[in-house]
mmCIF file of C-alpha atoms and ligand atoms in Angstrom:
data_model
loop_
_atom_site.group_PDB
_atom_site.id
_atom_site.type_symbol
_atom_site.label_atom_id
_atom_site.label_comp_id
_atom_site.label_asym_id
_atom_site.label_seq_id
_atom_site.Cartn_x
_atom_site.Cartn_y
_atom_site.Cartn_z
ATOM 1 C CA UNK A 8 0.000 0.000 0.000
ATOM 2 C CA UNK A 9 0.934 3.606 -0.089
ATOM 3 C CA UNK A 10 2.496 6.131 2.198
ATOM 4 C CA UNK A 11 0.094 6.527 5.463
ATOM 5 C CA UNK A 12 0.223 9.418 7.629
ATOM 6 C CA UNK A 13 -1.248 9.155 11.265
ATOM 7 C CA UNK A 14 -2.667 12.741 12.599
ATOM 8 C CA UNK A 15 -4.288 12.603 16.243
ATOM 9 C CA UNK A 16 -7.948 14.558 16.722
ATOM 10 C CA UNK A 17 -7.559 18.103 18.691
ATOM 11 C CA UNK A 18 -9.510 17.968 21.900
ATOM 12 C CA UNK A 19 -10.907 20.584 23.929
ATOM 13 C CA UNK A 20 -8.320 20.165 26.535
ATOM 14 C CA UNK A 21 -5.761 21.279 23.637
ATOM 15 C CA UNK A 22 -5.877 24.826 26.253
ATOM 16 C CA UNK A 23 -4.005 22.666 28.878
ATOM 17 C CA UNK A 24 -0.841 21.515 26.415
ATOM 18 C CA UNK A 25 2.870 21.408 27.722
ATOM 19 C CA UNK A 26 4.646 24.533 26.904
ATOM 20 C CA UNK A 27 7.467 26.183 28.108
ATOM 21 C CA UNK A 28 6.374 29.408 28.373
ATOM 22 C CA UNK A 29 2.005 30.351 29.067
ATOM 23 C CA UNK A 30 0.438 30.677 26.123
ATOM 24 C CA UNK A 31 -0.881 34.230 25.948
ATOM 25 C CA UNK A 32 -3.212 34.480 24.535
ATOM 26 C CA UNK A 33 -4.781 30.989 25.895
ATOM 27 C CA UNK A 34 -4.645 28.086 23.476
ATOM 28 C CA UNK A 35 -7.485 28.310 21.240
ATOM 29 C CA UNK A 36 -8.375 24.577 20.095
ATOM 30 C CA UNK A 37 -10.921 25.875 17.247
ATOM 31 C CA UNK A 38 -8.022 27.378 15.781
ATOM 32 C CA UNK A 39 -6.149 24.609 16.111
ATOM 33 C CA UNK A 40 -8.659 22.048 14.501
ATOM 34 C CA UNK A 41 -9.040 24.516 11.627
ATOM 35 C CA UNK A 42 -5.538 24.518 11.016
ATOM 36 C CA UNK A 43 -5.031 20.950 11.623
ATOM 37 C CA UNK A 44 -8.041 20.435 8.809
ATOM 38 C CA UNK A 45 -5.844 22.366 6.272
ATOM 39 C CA UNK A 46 -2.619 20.067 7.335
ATOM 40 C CA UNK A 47 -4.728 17.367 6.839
ATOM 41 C CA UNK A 48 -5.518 18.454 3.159
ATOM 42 C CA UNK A 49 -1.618 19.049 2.721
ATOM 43 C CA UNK A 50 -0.782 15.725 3.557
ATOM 44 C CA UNK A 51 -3.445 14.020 1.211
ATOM 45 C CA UNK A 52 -2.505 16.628 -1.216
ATOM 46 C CA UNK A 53 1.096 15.527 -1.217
ATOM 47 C CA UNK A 54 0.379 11.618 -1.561
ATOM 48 C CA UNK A 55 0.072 10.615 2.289
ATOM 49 C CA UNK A 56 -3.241 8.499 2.717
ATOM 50 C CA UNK A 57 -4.554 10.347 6.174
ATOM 51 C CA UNK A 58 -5.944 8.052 9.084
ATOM 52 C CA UNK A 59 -7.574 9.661 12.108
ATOM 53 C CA UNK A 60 -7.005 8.722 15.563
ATOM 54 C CA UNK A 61 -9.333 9.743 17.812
ATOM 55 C CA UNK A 62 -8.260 12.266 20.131
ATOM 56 C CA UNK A 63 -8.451 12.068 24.662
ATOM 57 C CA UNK A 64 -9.285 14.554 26.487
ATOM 58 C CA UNK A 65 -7.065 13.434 29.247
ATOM 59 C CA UNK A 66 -4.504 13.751 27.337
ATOM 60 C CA UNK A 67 -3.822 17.629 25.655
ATOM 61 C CA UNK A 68 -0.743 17.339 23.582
ATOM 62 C CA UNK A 69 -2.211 13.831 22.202
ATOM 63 C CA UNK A 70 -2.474 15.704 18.632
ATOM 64 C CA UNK A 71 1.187 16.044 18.981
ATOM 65 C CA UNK A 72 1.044 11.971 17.701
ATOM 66 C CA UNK A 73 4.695 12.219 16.336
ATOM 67 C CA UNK A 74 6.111 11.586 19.589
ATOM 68 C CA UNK A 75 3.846 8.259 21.015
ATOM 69 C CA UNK A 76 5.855 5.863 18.539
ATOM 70 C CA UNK A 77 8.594 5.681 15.611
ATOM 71 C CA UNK A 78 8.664 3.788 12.511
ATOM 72 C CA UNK A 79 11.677 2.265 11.180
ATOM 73 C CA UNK A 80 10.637 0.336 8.008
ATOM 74 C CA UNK A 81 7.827 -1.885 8.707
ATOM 75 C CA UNK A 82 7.861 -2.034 12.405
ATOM 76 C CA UNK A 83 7.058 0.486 15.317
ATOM 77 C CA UNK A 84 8.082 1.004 18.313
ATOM 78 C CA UNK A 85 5.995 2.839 21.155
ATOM 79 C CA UNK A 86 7.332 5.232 22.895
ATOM 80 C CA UNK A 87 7.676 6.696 26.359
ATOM 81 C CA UNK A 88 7.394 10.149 25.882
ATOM 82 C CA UNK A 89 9.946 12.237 28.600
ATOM 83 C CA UNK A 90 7.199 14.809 29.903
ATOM 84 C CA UNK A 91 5.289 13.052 32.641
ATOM 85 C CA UNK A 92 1.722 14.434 31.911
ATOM 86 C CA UNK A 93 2.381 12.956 28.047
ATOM 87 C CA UNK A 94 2.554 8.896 29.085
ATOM 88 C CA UNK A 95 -0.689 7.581 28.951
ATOM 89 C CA UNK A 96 -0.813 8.764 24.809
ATOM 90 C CA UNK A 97 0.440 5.584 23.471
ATOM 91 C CA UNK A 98 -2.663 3.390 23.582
ATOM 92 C CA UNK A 99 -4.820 4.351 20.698
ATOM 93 C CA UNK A 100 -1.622 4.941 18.590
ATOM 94 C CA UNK A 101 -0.195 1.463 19.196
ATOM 95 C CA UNK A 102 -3.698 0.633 17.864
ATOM 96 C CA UNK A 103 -3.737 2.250 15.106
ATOM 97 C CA UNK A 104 -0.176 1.407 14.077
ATOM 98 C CA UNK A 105 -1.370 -2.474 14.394
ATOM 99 C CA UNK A 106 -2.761 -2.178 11.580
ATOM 100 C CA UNK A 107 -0.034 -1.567 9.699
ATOM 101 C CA UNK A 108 3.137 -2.408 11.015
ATOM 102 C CA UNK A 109 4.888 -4.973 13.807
ATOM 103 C CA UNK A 110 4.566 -3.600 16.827
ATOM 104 C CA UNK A 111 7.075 -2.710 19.412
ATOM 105 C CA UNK A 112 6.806 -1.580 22.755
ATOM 106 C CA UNK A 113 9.938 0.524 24.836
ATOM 107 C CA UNK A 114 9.834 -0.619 28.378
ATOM 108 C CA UNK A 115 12.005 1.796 29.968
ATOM 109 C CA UNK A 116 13.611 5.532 29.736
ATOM 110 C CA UNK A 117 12.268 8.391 27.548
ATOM 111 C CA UNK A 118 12.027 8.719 24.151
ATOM 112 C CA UNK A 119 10.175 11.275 22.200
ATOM 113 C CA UNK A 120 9.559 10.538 18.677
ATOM 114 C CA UNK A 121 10.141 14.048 17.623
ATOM 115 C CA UNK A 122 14.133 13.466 18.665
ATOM 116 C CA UNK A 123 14.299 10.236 16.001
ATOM 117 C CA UNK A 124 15.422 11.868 12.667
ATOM 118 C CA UNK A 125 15.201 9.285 9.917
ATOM 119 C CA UNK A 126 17.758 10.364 6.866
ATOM 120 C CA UNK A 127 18.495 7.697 4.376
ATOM 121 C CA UNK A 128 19.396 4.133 6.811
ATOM 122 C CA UNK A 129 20.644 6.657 9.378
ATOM 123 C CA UNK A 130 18.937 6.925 12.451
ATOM 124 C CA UNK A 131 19.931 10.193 14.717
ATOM 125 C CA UNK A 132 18.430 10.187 18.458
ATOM 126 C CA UNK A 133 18.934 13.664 19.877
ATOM 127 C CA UNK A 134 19.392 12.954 23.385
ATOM 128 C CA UNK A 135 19.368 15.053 26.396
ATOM 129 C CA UNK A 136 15.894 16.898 26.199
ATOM 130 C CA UNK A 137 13.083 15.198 26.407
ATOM 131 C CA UNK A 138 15.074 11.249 24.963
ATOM 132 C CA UNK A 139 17.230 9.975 27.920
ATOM 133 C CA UNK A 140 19.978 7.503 27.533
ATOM 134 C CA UNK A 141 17.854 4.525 28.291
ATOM 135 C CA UNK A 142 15.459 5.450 25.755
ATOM 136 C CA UNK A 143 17.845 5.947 23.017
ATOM 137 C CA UNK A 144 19.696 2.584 23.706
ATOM 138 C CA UNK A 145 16.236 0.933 23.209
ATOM 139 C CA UNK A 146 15.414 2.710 20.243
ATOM 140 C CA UNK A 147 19.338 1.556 18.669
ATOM 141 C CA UNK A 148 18.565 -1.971 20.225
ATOM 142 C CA UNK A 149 15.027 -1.537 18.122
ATOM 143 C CA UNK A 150 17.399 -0.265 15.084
ATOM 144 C CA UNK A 151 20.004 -3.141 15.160
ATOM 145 C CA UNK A 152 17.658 -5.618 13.605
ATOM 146 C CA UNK A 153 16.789 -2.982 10.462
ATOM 147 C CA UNK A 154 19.993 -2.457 9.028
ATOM 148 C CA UNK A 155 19.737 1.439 10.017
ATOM 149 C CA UNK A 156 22.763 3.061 11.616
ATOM 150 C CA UNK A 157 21.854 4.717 14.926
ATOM 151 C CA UNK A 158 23.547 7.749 15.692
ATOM 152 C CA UNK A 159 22.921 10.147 19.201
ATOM 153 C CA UNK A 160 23.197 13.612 18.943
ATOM 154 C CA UNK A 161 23.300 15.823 21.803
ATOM 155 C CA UNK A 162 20.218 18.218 22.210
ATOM 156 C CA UNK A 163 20.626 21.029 24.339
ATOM 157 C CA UNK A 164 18.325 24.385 23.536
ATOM 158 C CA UNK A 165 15.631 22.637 21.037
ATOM 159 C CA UNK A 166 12.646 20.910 22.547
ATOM 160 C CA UNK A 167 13.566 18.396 20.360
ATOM 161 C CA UNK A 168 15.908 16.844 17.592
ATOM 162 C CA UNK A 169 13.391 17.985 15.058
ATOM 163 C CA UNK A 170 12.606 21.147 16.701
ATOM 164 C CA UNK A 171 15.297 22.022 14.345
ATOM 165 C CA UNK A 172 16.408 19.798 11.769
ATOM 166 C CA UNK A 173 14.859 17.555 9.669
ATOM 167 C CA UNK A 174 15.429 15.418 6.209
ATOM 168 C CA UNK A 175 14.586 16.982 3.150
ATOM 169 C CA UNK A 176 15.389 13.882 1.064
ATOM 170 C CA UNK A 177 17.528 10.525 1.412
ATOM 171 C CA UNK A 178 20.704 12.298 1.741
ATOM 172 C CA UNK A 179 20.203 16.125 2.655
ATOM 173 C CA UNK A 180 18.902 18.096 6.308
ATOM 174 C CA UNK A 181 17.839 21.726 6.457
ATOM 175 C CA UNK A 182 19.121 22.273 9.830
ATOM 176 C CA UNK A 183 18.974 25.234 12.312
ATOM 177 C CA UNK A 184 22.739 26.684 13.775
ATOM 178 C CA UNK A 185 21.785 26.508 17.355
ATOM 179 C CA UNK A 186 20.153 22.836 16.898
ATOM 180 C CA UNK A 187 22.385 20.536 17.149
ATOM 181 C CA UNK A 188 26.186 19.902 15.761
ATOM 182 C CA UNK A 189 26.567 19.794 12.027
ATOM 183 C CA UNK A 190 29.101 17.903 12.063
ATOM 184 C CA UNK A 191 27.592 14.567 13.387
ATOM 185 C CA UNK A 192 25.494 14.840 9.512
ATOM 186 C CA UNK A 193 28.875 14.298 7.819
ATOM 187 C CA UNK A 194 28.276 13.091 4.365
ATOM 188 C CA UNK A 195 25.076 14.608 3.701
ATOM 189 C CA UNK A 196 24.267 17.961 2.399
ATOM 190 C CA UNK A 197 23.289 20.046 5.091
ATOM 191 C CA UNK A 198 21.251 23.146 4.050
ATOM 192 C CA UNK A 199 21.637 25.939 6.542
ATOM 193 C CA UNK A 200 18.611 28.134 7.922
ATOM 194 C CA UNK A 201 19.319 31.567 9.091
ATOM 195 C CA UNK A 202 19.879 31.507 12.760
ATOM 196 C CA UNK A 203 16.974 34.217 13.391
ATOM 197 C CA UNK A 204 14.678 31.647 11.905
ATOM 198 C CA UNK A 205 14.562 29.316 14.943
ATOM 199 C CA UNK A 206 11.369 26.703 13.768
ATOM 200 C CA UNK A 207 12.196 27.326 10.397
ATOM 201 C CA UNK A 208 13.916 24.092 9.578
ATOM 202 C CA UNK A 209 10.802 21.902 10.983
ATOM 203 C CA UNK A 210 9.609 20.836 7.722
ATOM 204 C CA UNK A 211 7.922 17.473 6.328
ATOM 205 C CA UNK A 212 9.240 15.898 3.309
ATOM 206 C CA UNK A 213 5.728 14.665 0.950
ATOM 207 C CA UNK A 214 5.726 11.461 -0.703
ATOM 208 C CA UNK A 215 5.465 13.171 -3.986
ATOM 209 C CA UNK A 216 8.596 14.930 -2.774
ATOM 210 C CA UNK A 217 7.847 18.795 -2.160
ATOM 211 C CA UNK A 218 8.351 20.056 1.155
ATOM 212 C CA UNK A 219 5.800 21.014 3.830
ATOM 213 C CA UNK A 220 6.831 24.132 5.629
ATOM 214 C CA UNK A 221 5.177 26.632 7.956
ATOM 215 C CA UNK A 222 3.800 29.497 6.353
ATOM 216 C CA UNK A 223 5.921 32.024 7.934
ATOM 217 C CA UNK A 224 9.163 31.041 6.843
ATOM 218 C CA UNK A 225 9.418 32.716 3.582
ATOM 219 C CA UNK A 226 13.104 32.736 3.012
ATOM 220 C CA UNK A 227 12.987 29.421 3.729
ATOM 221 C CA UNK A 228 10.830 28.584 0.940
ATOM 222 C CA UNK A 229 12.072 30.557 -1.734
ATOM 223 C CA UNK A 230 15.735 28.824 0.186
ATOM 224 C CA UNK A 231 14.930 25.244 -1.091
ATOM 225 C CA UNK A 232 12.771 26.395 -4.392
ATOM 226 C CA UNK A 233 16.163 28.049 -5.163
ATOM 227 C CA UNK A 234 17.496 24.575 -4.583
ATOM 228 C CA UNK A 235 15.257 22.590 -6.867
ATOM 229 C CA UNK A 236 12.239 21.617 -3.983
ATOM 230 C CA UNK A 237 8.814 22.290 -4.496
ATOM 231 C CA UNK A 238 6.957 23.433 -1.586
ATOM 232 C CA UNK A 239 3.811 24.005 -0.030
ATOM 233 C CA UNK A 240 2.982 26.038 3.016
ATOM 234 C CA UNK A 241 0.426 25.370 5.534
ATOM 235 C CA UNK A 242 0.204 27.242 8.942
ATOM 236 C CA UNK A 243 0.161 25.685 11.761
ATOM 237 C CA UNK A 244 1.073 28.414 13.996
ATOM 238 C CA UNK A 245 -1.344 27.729 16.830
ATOM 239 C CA UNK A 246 0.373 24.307 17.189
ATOM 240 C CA UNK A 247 3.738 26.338 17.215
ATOM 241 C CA UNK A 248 2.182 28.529 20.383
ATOM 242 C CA UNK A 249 2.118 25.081 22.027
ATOM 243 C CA UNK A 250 5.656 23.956 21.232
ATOM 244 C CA UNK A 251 4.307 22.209 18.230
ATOM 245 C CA UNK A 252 5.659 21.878 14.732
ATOM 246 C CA UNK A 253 5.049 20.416 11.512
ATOM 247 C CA UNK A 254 6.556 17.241 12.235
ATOM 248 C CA UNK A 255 4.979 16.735 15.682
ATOM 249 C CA UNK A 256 1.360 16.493 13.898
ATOM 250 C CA UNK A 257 2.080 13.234 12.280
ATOM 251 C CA UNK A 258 3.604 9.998 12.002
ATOM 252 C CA UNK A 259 4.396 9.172 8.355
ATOM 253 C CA UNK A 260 4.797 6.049 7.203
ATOM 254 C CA UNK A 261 6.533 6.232 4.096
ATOM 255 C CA UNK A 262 7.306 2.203 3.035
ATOM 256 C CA UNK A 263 4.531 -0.145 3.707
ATOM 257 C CA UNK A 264 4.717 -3.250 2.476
ATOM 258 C CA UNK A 265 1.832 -4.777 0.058
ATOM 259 C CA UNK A 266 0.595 -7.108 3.373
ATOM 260 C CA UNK A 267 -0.087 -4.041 5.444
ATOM 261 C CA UNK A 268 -3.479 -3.884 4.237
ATOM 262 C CA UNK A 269 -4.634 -5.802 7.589
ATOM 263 C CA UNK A 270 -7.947 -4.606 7.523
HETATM 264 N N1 LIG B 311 3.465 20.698 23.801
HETATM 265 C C1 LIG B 311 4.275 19.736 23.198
HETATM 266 C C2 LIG B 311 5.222 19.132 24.139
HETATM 267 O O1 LIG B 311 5.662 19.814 25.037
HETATM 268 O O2 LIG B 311 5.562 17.988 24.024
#
């Protein structure tokens, strides 16, 4: 089957998200479903088939989905995300995943999807935010029988790994100065963001291969159109008010194989 992407419903209790700093104005979840309609449509529009899992109140940054599990190939594993108030998402993902890939389950430590940057059969775990040791050891244990390459990268300032750098194809990142070191992405292109553009390199590669980016960042986009990349913008800004990005809304699934179709 074709490329999937997972989005989690917004709930009401979207006004009660993790952030590091109070939202002022409060969160607004209407927004936030209207946006997430028209990231939705972006997805579908770029080749992703969209599947809905419904969202829990109990749970605010649930629509944040990225970070309950990561997908290496045709398996997942479930994740233990580092904030405390965020364990408990995992359920209805794992579900949901079921359907379409082998299922694996972390047992102990953090681990954050949004710090598991997938680039070609390298696997970087930014470690040190919200991913802990433990966490990233079982995510390489989870990688060693894959054939990917796992690779930790210190995170220091970014929320996450992704907070700031992210794939743009099999073998180049657009990556943010204060992210992370560029050096651990030797032997791929790295395509530099301006450093007064901090959630500019948060970006979602399309299975039809033109890049998702947040509406604001114009010199990004006219960056990697002057680069050969098609893009398409889609704001998503009141996600960003809740330490949100592009990436965080979705779990892509990019390589199914023809027996996924389990239901
Ligand atoms: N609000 C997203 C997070 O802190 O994980």
């Amino acid at each position: 089957m074709g490329p999937v992407a997972l989005v989690r419903e917004v709930t009401d209790s979207f006004t009660r998200c993790v952030t590091r700093r109070p939202a002022v104005p409060p969160l607004d979840p209407k927004r936030a479903r209207h946006q997430h309609l028209r990231y939705r449509s972006a997805l579908e529009m770029g080749g992703f088939e969209v599947r809905v899992v419904p969202g829990d109140e109990a749970h605010p940054d649930g629509c944040f989905i990225e970070d309950a599990a990561v997908v290496v190939g045709e398996a997942a594993l479930i994740a233990r995300p580092g904030h405390p108030s965020r364990l408990g998402e995992s359920g209805p993902v794992a579900d949901a995943l079921s359907e379409l890939v082998d299922i694996h389950t972390l047992d102990h430590g953090a681990l954050d999807g949004g710090d598991v940057l997938q680039v070609g059969t390298t696997v970087f775990v930014g470690v040190g935010g919200r991913t802990d040791a433990a966490g990233a050891a079982g995510l390489e244990a989870f990688c060693g029988g894959m054939r990917r390459r796992p690779v930790r990268v210190p995170v220091e300032s970014a929320l996450h790994l992704k907070s700031g750098v992210t794939a743009l194809d099999e073998s180049s990142v657009l990556w943010h100065p204060d992210s992370c070191d560029r050096a651990v992405f030797a032997g791929l292109r790295v395509v530099a963001v301006e450093s007064d553009d901090p959630e500019a390199a948060n970006v979602v590669r399309l299975p039809d291969g033109r890049i998702l980016l947040g509406a604001a960042h114009h010199r990004v986009a006219d960056q990697l159109a002057g680069l050969g990349y098609g893009v398409v913008a889609c704001d998503t800004s009141e996600f960003a008010r809740a330490d949100g990005g592009l990436t965080c809304l979705s779990i892509r699934l990019r390589h199914l194989p023809s027996q996924s179709l389990r239901r």
